[in-house]
Short mmCIF file of C-alpha atoms in Angstrom, two decimals:
data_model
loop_
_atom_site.label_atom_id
_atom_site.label_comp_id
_atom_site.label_asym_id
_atom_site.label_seq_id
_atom_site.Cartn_x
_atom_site.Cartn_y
_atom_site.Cartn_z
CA UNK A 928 67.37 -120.43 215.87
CA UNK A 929 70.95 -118.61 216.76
CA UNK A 930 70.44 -118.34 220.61
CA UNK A 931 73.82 -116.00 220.94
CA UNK A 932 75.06 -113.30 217.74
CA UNK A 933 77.66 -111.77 217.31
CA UNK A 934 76.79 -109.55 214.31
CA UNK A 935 80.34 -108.36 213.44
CA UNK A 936 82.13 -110.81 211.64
CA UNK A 937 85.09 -109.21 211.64
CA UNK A 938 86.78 -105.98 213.21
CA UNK A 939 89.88 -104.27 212.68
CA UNK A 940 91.47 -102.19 215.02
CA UNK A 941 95.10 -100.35 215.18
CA UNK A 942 97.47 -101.24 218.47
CA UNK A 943 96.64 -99.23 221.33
CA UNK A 944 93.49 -98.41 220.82
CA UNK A 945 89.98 -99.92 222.26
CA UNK A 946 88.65 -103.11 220.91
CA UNK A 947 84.88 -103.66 221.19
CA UNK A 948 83.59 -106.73 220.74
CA UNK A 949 79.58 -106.98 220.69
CA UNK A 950 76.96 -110.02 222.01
CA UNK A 951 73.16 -110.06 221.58
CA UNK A 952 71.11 -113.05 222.60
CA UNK A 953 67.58 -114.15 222.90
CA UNK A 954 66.96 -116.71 225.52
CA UNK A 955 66.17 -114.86 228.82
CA UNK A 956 67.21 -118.25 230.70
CA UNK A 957 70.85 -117.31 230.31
CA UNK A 958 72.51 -115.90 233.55
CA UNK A 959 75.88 -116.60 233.00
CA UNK A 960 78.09 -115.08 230.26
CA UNK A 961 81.75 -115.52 228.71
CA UNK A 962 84.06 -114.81 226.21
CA UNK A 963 86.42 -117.11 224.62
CA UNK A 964 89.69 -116.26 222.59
CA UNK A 965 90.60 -118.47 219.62
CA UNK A 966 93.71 -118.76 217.65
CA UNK A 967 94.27 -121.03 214.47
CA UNK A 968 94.76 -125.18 215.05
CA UNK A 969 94.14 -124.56 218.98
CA UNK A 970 91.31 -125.05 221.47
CA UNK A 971 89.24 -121.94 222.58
CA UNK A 972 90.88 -119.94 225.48
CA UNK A 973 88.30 -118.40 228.54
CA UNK A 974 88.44 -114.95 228.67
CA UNK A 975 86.29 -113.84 231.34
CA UNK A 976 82.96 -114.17 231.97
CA UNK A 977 80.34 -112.56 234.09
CA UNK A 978 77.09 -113.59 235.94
CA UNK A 979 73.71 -112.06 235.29
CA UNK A 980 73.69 -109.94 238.98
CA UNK A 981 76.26 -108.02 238.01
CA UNK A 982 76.73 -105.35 234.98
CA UNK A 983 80.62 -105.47 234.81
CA UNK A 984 83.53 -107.53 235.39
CA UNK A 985 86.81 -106.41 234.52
CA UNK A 986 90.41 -108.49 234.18
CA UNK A 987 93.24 -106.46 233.36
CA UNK A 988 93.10 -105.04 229.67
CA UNK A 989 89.84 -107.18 229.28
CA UNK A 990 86.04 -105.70 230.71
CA UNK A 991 82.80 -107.41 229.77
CA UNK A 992 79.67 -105.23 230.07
CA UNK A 993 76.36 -106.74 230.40
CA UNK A 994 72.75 -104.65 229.44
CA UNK A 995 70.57 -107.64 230.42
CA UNK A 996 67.09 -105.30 229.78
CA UNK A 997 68.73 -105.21 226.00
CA UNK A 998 69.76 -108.54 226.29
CA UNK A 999 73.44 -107.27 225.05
CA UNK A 1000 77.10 -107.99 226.34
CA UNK A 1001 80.01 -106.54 224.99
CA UNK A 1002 83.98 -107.24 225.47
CA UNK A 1003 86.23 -104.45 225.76
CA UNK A 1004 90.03 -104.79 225.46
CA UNK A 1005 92.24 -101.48 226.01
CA UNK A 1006 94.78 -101.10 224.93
CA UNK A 1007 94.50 -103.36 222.19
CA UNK A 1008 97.59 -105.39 221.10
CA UNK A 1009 98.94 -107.26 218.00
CA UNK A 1010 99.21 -110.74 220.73
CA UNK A 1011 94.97 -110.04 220.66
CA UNK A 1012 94.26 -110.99 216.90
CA UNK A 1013 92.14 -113.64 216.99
CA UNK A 1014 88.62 -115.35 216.84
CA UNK A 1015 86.24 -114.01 219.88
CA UNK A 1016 83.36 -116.42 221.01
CA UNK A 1017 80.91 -115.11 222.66
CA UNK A 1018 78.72 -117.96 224.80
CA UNK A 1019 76.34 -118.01 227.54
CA UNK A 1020 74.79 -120.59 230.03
CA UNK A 1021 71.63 -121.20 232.03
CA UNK A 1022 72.81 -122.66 235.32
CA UNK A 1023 70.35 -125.34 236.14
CA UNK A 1024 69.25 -125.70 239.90
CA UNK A 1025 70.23 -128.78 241.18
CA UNK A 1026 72.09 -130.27 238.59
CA UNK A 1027 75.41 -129.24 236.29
CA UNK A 1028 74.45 -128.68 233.28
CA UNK A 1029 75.98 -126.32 232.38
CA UNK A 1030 75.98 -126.36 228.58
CA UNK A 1031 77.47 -123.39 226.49
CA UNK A 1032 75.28 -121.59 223.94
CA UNK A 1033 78.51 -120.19 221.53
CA UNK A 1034 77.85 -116.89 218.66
CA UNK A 1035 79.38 -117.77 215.55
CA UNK A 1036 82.77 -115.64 216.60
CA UNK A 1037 84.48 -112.14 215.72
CA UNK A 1038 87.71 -112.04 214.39
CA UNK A 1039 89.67 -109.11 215.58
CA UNK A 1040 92.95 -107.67 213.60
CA UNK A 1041 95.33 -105.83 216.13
CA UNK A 1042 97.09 -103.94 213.56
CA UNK A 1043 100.65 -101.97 214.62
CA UNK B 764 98.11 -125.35 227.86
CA UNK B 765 94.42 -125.88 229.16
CA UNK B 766 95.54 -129.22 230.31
CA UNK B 767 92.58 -130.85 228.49
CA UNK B 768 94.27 -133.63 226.34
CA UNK B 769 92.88 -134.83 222.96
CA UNK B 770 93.46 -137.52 220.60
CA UNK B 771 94.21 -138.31 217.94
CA UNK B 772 94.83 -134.55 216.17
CA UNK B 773 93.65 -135.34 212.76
CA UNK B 774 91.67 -137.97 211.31
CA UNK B 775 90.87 -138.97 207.76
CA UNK B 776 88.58 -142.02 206.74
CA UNK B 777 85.75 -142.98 204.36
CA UNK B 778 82.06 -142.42 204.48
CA UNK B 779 80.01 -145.54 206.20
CA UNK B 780 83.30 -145.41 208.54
CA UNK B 781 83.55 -145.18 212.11
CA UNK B 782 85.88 -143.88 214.14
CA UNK B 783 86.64 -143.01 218.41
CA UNK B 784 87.68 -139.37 220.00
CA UNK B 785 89.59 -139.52 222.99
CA UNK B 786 89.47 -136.47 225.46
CA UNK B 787 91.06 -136.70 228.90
CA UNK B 788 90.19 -133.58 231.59
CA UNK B 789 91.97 -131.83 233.48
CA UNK B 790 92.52 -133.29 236.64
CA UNK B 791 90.13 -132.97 239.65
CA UNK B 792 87.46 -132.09 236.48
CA UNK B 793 84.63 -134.33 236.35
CA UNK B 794 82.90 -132.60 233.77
CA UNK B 795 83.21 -133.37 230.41
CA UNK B 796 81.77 -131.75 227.24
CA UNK B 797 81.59 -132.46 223.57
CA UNK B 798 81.58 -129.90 220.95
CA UNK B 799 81.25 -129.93 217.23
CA UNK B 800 82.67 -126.85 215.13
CA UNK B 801 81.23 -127.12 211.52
CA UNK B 802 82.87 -124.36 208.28
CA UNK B 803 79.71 -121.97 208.36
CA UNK B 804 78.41 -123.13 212.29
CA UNK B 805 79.92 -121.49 215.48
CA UNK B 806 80.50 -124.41 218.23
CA UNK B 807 77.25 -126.63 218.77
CA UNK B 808 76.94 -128.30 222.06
CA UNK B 809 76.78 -132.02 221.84
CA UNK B 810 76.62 -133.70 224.96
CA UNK B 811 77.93 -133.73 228.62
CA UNK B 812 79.15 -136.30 231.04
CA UNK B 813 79.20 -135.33 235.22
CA UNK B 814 81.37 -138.02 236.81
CA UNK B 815 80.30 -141.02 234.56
CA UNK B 816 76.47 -140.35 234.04
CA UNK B 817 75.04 -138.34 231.21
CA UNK B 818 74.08 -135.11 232.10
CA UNK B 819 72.86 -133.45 229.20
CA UNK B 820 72.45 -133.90 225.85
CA UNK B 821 72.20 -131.55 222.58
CA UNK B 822 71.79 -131.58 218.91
CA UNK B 823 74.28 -134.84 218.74
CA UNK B 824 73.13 -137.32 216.07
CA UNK B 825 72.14 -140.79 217.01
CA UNK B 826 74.71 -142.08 215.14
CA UNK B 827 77.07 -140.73 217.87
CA UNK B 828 77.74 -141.58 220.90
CA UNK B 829 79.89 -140.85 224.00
CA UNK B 830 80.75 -142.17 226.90
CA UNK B 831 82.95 -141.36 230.14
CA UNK B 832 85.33 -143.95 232.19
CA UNK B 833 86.00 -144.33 235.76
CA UNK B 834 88.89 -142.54 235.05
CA UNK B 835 87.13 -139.62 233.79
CA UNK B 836 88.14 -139.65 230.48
CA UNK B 837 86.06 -139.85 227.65
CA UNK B 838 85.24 -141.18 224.33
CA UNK B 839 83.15 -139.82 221.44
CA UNK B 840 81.98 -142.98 218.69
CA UNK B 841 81.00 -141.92 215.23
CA UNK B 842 79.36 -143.87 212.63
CA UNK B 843 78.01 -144.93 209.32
CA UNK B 844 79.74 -141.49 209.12
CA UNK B 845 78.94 -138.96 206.35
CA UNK B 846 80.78 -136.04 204.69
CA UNK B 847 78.63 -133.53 206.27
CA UNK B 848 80.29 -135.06 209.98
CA UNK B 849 84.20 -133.64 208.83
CA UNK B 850 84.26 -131.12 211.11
CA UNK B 851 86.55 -129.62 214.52
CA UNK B 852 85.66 -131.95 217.45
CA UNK B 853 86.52 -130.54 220.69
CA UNK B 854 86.72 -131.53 224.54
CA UNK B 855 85.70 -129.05 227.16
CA UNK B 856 86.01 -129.87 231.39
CA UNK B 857 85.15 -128.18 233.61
CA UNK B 858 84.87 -129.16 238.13
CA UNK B 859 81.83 -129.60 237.85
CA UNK B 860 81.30 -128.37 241.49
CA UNK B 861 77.19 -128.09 241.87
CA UNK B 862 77.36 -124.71 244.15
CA UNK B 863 78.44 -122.48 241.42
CA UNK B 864 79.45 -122.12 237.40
CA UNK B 865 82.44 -123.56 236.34
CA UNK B 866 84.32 -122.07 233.46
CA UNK B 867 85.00 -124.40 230.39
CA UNK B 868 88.23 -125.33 229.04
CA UNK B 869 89.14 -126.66 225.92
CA UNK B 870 90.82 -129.30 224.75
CA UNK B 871 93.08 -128.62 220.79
CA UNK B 872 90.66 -130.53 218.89
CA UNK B 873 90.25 -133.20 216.84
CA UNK B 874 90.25 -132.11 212.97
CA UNK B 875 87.40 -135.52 211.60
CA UNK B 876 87.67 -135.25 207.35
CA UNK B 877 85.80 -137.58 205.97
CA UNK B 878 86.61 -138.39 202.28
#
């Protein structure tokens, strides 16, 4: 039972341009959301990440938009750049009261082409 | 650089084998996590260590087994290991702080092919 999906298994963009990078999951206990970066041979990279009370966090080039009533989060980077080729996890978390345990729940990844 | 150390990078060895991943935090984390990345799986949680106790536990096989020191660092044991265990181990800390979430990072991995 995939908790977290990310549908797209790939996505090609061209260099300047928006990136969108989509999240669906299924387990109402998650309140706590982020996106990872991954590049070839190396650990994943945080992104940014957002908590359930809000509906947007932004970073720079990097904005993650959460529709909790759809149970959807997407990553938008603008403008996209070559640098941002790479595997995109999304994963989210249940914060436990009183303890941390704070396990992540990771989608399968998107990789994204920046292409000049 | 995360600053989440892991060793060794690559290691090859037989079925029935068994062999120890070393992760050491970042410093000041006291969290540590376990992941396993499998070819066709995304990363599944295996377990999680809070400043030497278990804290939670997921779909880790009882033929592993971790552990973390009073140094915080921390060891992952495989064994009577099978060709469906080669895989992309990785590390994760995190603070660990109990007010609020704590973002993850990782750790390069540890690439486990078992022959």
């Amino acid at each position: 039972d995939q908790q977290v999906k990310q549908n797209s298994p790939s996505l090609s963009v061209q260099e300047g341009r928006i990136s969108i990078l989509n999240c669906d999951y299924t387990n109402s206990m998650f309140d706590y959301f982020l996106w990872y970066k991954k590049y070839p041979a190396e650990g994943p990279t945080f992104l940014i990440s957002i908590s359930s009370i809000k509906d947007k966090n932004e970073d720079g080039r990097f904005t993650v938009f959460l529709n909790k009533s759809a149970k959807h989060l997407s990553l938008h980077i603008v403008p996209s750049q070559p640098g941002d080729s790479a595997v995109y996890f999304c994963a989210a978390s249940s914060t436990v009261r009183g303890g941390s345990n704070y396990k992540l729940t990771f989608g399968k990844g998107t990789l994204l082409t920046v292409n000049p | 650089d995360s600053g989440v150390t892991q060793t060794p990078k690559h290691l090859i060895t037989a079925t029935g084998q068994r062999v120890t991943l070393r992760c050491s935090p970042r410093s000041g984390d006291l969290s540590v996590y376990w992941y396993q990345q499998s070819l066709d799986q995304g990363l599944q949680f295996l377990i999680q260590y809070y400043n030497g106790e278990e804290r939670a536990k997921g779909n880790i096989l009882e033929r592993f087994s971790a552990q973390q020191f009073p140094d915080l660092h921390s060891e992952l044991n495989l064994s009577s290991l099978e060709l469906g265990d080669s895989a992309l181990y990785f590390c994760a800390s995190s603070t660990g702080t109990l007010s609020s979430y704590n973002e993850q990072f990782f750790g390069p991995g540890t690439r486990l092919t078992v022959l």
